[in-house]
PDB file of C-alpha atoms in Angstrom:
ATOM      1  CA  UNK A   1      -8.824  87.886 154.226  1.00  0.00           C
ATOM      2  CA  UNK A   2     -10.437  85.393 152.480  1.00  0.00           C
ATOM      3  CA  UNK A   3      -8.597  86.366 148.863  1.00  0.00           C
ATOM      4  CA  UNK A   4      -5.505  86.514 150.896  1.00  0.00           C
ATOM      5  CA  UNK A   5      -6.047  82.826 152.351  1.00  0.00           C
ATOM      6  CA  UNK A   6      -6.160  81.445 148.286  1.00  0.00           C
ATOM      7  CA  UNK A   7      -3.522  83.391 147.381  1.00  0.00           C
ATOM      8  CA  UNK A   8      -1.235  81.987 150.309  1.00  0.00           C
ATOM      9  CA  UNK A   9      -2.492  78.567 149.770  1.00  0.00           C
ATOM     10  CA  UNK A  10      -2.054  78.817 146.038  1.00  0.00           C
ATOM     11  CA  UNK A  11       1.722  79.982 146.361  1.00  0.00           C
ATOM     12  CA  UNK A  12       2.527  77.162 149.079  1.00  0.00           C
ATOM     13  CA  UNK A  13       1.129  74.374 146.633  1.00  0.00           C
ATOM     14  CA  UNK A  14       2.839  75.253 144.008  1.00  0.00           C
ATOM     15  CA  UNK A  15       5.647  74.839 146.002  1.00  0.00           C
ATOM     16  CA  UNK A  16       5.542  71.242 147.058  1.00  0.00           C
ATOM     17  CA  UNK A  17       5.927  68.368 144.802  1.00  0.00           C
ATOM     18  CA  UNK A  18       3.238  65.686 146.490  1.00  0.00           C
ATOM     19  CA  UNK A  19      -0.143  67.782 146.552  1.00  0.00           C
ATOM     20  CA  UNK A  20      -2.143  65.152 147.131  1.00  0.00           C
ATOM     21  CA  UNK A  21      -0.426  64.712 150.477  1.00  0.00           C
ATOM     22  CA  UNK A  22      -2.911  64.841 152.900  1.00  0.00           C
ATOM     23  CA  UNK A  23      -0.222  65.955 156.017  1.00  0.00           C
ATOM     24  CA  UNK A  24       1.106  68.187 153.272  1.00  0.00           C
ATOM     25  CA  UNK A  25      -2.578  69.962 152.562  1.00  0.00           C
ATOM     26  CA  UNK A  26      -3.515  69.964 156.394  1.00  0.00           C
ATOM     27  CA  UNK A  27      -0.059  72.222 157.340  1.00  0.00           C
ATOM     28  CA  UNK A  28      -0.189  74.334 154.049  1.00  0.00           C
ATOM     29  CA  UNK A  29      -3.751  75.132 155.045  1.00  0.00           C
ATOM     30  CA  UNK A  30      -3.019  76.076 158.557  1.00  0.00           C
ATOM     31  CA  UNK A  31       0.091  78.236 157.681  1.00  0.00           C
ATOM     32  CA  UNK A  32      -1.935  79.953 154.451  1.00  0.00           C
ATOM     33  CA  UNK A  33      -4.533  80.826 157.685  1.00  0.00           C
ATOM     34  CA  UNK A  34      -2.422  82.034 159.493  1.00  0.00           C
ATOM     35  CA  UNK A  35      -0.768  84.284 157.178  1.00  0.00           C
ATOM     36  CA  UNK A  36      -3.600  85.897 156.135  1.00  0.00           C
ATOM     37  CA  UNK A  37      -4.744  86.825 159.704  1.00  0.00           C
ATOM     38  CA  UNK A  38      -1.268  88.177 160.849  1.00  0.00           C
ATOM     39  CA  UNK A  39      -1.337  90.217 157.420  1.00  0.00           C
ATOM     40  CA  UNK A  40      -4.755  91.407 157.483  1.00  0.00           C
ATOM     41  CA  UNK A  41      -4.386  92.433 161.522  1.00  0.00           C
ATOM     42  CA  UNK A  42      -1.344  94.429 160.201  1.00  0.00           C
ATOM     43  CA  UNK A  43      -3.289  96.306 158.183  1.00  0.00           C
ATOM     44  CA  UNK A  44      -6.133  96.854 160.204  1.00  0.00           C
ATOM     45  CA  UNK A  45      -4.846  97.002 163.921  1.00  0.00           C
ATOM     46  CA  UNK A  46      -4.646 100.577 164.475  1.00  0.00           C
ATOM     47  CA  UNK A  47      -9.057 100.503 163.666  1.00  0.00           C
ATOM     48  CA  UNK A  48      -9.073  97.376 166.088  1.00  0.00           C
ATOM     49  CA  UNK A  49      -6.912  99.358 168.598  1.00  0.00           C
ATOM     50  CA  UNK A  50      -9.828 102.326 168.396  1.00  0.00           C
ATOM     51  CA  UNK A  51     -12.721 100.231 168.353  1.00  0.00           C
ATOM     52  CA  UNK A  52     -11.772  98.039 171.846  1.00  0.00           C
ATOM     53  CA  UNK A  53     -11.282 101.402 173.206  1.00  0.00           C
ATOM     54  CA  UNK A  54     -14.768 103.135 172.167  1.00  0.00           C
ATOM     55  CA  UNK A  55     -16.374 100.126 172.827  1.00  0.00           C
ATOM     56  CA  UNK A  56     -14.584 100.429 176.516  1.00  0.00           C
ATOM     57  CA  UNK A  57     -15.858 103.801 176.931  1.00  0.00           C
ATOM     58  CA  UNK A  58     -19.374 103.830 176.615  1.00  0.00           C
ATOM     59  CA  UNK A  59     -22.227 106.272 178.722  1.00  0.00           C
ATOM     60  CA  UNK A  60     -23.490 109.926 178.016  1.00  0.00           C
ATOM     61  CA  UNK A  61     -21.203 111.390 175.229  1.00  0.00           C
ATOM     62  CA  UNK A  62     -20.211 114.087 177.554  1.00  0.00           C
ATOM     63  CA  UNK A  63     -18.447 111.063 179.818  1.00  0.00           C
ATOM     64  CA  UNK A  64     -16.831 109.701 177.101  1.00  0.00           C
ATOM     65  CA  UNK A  65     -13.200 110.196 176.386  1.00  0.00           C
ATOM     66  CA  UNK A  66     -13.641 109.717 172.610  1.00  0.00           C
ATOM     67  CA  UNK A  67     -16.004 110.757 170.597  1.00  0.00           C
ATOM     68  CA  UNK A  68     -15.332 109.021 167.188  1.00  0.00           C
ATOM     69  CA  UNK A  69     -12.553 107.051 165.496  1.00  0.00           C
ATOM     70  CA  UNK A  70     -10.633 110.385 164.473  1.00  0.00           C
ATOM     71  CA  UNK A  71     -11.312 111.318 168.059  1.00  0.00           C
ATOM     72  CA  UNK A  72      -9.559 108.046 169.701  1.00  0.00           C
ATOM     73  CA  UNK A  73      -6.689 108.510 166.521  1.00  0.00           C
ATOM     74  CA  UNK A  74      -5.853 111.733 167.039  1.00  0.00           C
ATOM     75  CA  UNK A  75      -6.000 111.989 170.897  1.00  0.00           C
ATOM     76  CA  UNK A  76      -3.477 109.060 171.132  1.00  0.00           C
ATOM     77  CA  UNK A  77      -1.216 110.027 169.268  1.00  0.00           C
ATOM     78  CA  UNK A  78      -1.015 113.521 170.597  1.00  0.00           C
ATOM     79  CA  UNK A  79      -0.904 111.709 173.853  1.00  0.00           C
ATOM     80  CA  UNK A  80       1.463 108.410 173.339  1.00  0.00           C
ATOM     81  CA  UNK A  81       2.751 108.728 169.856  1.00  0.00           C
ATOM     82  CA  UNK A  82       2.082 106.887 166.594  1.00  0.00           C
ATOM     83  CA  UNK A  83       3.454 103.586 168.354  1.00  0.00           C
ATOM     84  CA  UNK A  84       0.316 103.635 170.663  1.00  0.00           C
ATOM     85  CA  UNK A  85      -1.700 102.379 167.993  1.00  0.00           C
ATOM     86  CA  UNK A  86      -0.252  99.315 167.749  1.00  0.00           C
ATOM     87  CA  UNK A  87      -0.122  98.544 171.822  1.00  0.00           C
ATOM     88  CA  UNK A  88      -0.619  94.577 172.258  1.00  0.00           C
ATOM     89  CA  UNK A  89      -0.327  94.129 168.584  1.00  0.00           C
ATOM     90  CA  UNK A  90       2.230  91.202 169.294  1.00  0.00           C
ATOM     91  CA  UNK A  91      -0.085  89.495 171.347  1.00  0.00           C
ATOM     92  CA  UNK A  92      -2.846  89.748 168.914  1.00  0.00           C
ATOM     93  CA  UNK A  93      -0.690  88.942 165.989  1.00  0.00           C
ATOM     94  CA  UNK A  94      -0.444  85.465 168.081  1.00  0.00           C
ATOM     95  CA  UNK A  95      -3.854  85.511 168.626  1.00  0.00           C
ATOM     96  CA  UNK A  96      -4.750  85.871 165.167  1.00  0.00           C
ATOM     97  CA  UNK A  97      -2.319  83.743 163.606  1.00  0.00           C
ATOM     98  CA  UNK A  98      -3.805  80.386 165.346  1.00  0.00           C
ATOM     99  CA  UNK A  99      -7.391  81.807 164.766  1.00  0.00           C
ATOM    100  CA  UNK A 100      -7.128  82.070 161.530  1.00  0.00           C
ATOM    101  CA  UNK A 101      -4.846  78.955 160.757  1.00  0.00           C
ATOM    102  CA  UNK A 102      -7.903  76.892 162.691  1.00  0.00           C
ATOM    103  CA  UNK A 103     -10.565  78.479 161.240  1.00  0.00           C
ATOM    104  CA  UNK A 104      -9.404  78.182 157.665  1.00  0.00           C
ATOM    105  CA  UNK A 105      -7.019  75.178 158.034  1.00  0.00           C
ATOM    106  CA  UNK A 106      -9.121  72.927 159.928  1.00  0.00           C
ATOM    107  CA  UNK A 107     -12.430  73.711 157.961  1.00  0.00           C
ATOM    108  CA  UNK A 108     -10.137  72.944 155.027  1.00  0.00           C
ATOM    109  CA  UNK A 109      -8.049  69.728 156.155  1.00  0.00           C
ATOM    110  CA  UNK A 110     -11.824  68.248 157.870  1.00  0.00           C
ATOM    111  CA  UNK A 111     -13.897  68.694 154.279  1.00  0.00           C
ATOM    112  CA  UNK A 112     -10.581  66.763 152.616  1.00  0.00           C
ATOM    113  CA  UNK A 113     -10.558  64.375 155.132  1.00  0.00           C
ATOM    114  CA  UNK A 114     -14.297  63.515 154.634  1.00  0.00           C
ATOM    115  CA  UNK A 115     -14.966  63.499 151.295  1.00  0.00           C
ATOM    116  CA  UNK A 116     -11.763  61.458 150.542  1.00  0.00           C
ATOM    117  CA  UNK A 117     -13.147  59.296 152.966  1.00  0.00           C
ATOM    118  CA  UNK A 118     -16.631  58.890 151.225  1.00  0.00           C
ATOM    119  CA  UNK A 119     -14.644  58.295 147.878  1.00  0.00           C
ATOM    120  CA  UNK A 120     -12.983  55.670 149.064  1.00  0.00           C
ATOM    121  CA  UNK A 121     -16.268  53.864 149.915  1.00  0.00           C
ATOM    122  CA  UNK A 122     -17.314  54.174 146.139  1.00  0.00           C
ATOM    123  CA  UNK A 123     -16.493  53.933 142.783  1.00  0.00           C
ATOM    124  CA  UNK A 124     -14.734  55.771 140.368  1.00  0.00           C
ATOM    125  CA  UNK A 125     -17.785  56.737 138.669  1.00  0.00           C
ATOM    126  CA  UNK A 126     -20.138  57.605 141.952  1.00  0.00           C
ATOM    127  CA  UNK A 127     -16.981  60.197 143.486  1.00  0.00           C
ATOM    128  CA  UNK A 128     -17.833  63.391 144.512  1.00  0.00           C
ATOM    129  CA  UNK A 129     -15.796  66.509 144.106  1.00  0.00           C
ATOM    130  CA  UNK A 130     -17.476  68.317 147.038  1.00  0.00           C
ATOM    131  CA  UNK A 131     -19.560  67.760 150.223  1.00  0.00           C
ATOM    132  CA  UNK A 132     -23.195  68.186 150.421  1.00  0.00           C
ATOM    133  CA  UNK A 133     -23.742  71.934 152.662  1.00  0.00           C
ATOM    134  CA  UNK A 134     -24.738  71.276 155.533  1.00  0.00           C
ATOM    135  CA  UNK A 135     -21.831  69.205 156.174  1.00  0.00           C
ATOM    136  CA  UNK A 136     -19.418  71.651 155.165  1.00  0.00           C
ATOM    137  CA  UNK A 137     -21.393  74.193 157.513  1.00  0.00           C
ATOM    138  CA  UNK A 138     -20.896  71.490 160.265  1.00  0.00           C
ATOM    139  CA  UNK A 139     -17.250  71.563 160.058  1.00  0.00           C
ATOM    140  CA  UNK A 140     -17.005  75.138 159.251  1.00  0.00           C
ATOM    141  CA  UNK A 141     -19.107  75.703 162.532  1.00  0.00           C
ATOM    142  CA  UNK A 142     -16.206  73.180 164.371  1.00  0.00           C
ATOM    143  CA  UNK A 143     -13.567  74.742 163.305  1.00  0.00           C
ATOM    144  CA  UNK A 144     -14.775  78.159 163.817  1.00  0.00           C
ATOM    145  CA  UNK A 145     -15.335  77.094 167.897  1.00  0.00           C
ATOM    146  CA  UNK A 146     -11.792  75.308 168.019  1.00  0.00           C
ATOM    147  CA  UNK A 147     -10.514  78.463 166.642  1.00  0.00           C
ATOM    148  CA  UNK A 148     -11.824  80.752 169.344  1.00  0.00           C
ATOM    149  CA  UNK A 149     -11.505  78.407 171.952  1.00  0.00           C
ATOM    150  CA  UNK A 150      -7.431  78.065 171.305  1.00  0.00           C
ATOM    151  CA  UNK A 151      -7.072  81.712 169.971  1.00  0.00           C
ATOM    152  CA  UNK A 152      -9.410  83.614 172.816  1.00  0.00           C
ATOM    153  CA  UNK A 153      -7.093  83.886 176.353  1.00  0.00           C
ATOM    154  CA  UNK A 154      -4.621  86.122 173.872  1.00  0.00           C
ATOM    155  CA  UNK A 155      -7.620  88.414 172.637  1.00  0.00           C
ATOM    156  CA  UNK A 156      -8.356  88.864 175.993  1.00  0.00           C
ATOM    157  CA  UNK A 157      -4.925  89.748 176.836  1.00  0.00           C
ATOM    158  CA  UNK A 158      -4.551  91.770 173.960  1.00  0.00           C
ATOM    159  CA  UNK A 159      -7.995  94.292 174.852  1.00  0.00           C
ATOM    160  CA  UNK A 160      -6.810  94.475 178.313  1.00  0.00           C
ATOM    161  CA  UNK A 161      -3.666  96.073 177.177  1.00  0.00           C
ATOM    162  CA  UNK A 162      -5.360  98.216 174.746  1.00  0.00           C
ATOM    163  CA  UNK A 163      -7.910  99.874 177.486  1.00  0.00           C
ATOM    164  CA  UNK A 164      -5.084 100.553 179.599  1.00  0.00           C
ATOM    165  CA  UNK A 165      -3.033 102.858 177.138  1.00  0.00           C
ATOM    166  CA  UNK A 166      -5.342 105.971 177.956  1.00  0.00           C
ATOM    167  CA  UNK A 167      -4.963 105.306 182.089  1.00  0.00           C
ATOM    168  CA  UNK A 168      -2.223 106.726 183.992  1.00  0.00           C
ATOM    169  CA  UNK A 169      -1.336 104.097 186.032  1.00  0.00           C
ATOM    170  CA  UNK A 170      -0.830 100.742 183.996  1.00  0.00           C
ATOM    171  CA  UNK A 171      -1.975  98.034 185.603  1.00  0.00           C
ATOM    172  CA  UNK A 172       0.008  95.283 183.434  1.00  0.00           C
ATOM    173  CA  UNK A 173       3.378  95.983 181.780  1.00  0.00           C
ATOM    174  CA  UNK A 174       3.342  93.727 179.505  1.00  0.00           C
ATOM    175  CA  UNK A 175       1.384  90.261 177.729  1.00  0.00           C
ATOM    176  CA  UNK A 176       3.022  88.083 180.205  1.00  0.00           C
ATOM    177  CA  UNK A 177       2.512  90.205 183.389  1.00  0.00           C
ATOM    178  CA  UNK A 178      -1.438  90.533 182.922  1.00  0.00           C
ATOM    179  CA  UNK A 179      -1.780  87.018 181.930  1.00  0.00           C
ATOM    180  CA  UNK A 180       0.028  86.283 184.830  1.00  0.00           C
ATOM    181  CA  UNK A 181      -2.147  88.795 187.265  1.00  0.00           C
ATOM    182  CA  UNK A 182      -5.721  87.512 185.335  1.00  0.00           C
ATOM    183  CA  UNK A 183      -4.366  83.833 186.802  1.00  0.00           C
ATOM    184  CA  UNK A 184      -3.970  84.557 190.075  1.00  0.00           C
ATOM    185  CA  UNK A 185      -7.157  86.607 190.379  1.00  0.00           C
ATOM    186  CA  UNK A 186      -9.465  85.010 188.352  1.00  0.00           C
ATOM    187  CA  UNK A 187      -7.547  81.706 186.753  1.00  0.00           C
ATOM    188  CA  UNK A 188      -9.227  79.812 183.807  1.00  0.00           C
ATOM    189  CA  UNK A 189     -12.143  82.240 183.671  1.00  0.00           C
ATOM    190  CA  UNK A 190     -10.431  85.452 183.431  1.00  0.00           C
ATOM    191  CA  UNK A 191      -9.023  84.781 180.057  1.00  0.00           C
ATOM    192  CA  UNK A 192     -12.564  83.160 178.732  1.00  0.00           C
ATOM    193  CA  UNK A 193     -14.792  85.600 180.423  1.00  0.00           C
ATOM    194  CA  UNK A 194     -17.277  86.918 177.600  1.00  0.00           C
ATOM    195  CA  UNK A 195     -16.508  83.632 175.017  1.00  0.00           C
ATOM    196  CA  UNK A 196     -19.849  82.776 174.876  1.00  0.00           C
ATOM    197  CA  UNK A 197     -21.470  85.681 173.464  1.00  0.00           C
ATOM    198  CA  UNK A 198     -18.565  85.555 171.157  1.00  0.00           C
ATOM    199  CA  UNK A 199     -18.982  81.740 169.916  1.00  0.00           C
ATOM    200  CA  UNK A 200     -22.829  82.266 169.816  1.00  0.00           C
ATOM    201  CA  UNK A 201     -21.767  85.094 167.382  1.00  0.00           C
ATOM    202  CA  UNK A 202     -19.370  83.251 165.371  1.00  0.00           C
ATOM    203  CA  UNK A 203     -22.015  81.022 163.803  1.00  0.00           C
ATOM    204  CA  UNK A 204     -21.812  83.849 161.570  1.00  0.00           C
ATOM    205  CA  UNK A 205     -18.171  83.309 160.244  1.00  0.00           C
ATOM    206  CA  UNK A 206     -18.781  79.762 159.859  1.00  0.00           C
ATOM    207  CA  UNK A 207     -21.905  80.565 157.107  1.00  0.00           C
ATOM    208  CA  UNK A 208     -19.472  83.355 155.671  1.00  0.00           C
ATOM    209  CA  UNK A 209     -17.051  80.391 155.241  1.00  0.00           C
ATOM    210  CA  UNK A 210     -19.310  77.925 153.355  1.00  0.00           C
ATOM    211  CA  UNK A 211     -20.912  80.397 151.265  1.00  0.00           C
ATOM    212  CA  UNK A 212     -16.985  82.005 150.476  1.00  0.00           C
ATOM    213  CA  UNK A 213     -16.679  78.052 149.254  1.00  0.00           C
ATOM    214  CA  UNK A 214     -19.523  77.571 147.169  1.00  0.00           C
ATOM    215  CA  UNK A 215     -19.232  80.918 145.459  1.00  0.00           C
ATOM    216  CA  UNK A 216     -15.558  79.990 144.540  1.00  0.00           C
ATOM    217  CA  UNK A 217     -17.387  76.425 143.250  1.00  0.00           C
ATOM    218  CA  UNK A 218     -19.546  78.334 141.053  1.00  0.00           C
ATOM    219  CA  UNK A 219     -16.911  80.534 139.587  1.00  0.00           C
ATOM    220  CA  UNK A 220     -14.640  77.312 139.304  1.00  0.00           C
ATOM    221  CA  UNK A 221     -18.042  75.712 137.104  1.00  0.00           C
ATOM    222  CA  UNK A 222     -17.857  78.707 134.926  1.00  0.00           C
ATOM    223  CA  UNK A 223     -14.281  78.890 134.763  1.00  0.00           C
ATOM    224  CA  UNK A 224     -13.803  82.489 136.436  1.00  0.00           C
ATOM    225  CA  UNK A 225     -11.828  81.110 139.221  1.00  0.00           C
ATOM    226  CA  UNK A 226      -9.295  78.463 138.346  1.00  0.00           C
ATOM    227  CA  UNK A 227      -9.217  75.377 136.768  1.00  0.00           C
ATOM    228  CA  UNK A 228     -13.014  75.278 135.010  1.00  0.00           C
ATOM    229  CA  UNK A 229     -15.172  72.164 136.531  1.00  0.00           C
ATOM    230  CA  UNK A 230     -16.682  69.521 134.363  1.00  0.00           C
ATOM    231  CA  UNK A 231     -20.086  68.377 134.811  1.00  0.00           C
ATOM    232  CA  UNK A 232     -20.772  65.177 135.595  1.00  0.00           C
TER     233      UNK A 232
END
């Protein structure tokens, strides 16, 4: 995903004429996030689609409906067709569209924002061309919280429509009818129930995204990724 994100953003600045731009950078970065989660999910759902439903069906493995990832492949498409795998994909393409646009975007467009900022406080000769680490984990860690607190009520949506494929009766048919039945019977905290688990455990992403950046800065200092960077 990350690889995907460069390449995106790459393409889309080489498109524009004012780079420098800071609206132009912030919107670039968003889109560039967002289409590498909508094409990495497209790759990937069907493994998503079988992991919410193992992780749905848990007890003594005699209980259990599936017994592996073939297991959970093969019995729904015997059962509902190829198509099954991708059941609440559009939902979770939404979902993972503004996830990704906010967690890549944002952590991009804030770190801009700051250090051009701080340069503008300084000379020409005291600039920096990147921000110290642990602010760059602070805003990673911000924009990895504003991206599941926007992106969350659809991934909600999205598993409940995925443990439902094996049951008989359906209890939603469709995104809009269970978001609609989650308001009435639980409201707000339906489509946030389990969030906090999930943002304790996203601290994770945000390091991933820092350390993603300052691997690319070393590779950028020995001029195996991009443009090479001078010393000071």
């Amino acid at each position: 995903m990350f690889g995907l994100n460069t390449f995106y953003l790459k393409f889309l600045l080489s498109n524009i004429k004012h780079k420098d731009d800071g609206w132009s950078h912030t919107t670039l970065s968003l889109i560039s996030g967002g289409l590498s989660g909508a094409t990495t999910l497209c790759m990937f759902y069907p493994l998503l689609f079988c992991q919410t439903h193992l992780a749905a069906h848990v007890g003594p493995l005699v209980d259990r409906e599936y017994t592996g990832l073939l297991d959970c492949i093969q019995k729904t498409v015997h059962t509902n067709g190829v198509r099954a795998l991708y059941t609440g994909f559009a939902i979770a393409a939404n979902g993972m569209v503004i996830n990704k646009a906010i967690y890549f975007g944002a952590y991009y467009s804030f770190n801009k924002t700051i250090l051009d900022h701080s340069n503008s406080l300084v000379s020409i000769d005291e600039k920096d061309t990147k921000l110290p680490f642990w602010i760059r984990f602070g805003t990673a860690q911000v924009s990895t919280y504003l991206s599941q607190l926007f992106s969350y009520p659809l991934d909600t949506i999205g598993r409940m429509l995925i443990v439902q494929t094996a049951q008989e009766e359906k209890l939603y048919l469709n995104a809009r009818d269970c978001f609609t039945k989650l308001w009435k019977s639980q409201g707000i905290s339906g489509l946030y129930r389990g969030m906090l688990p999930n943002m304790i455990r996203s601290s994770g992403s945000a390091l991933i995204l820092v350390l993603h950046d300052e691997f690319k800065w070393i590779l950028s200092k020995m001029g195996l990724f991009g443009e090479k960077i001078q010393d000071d």
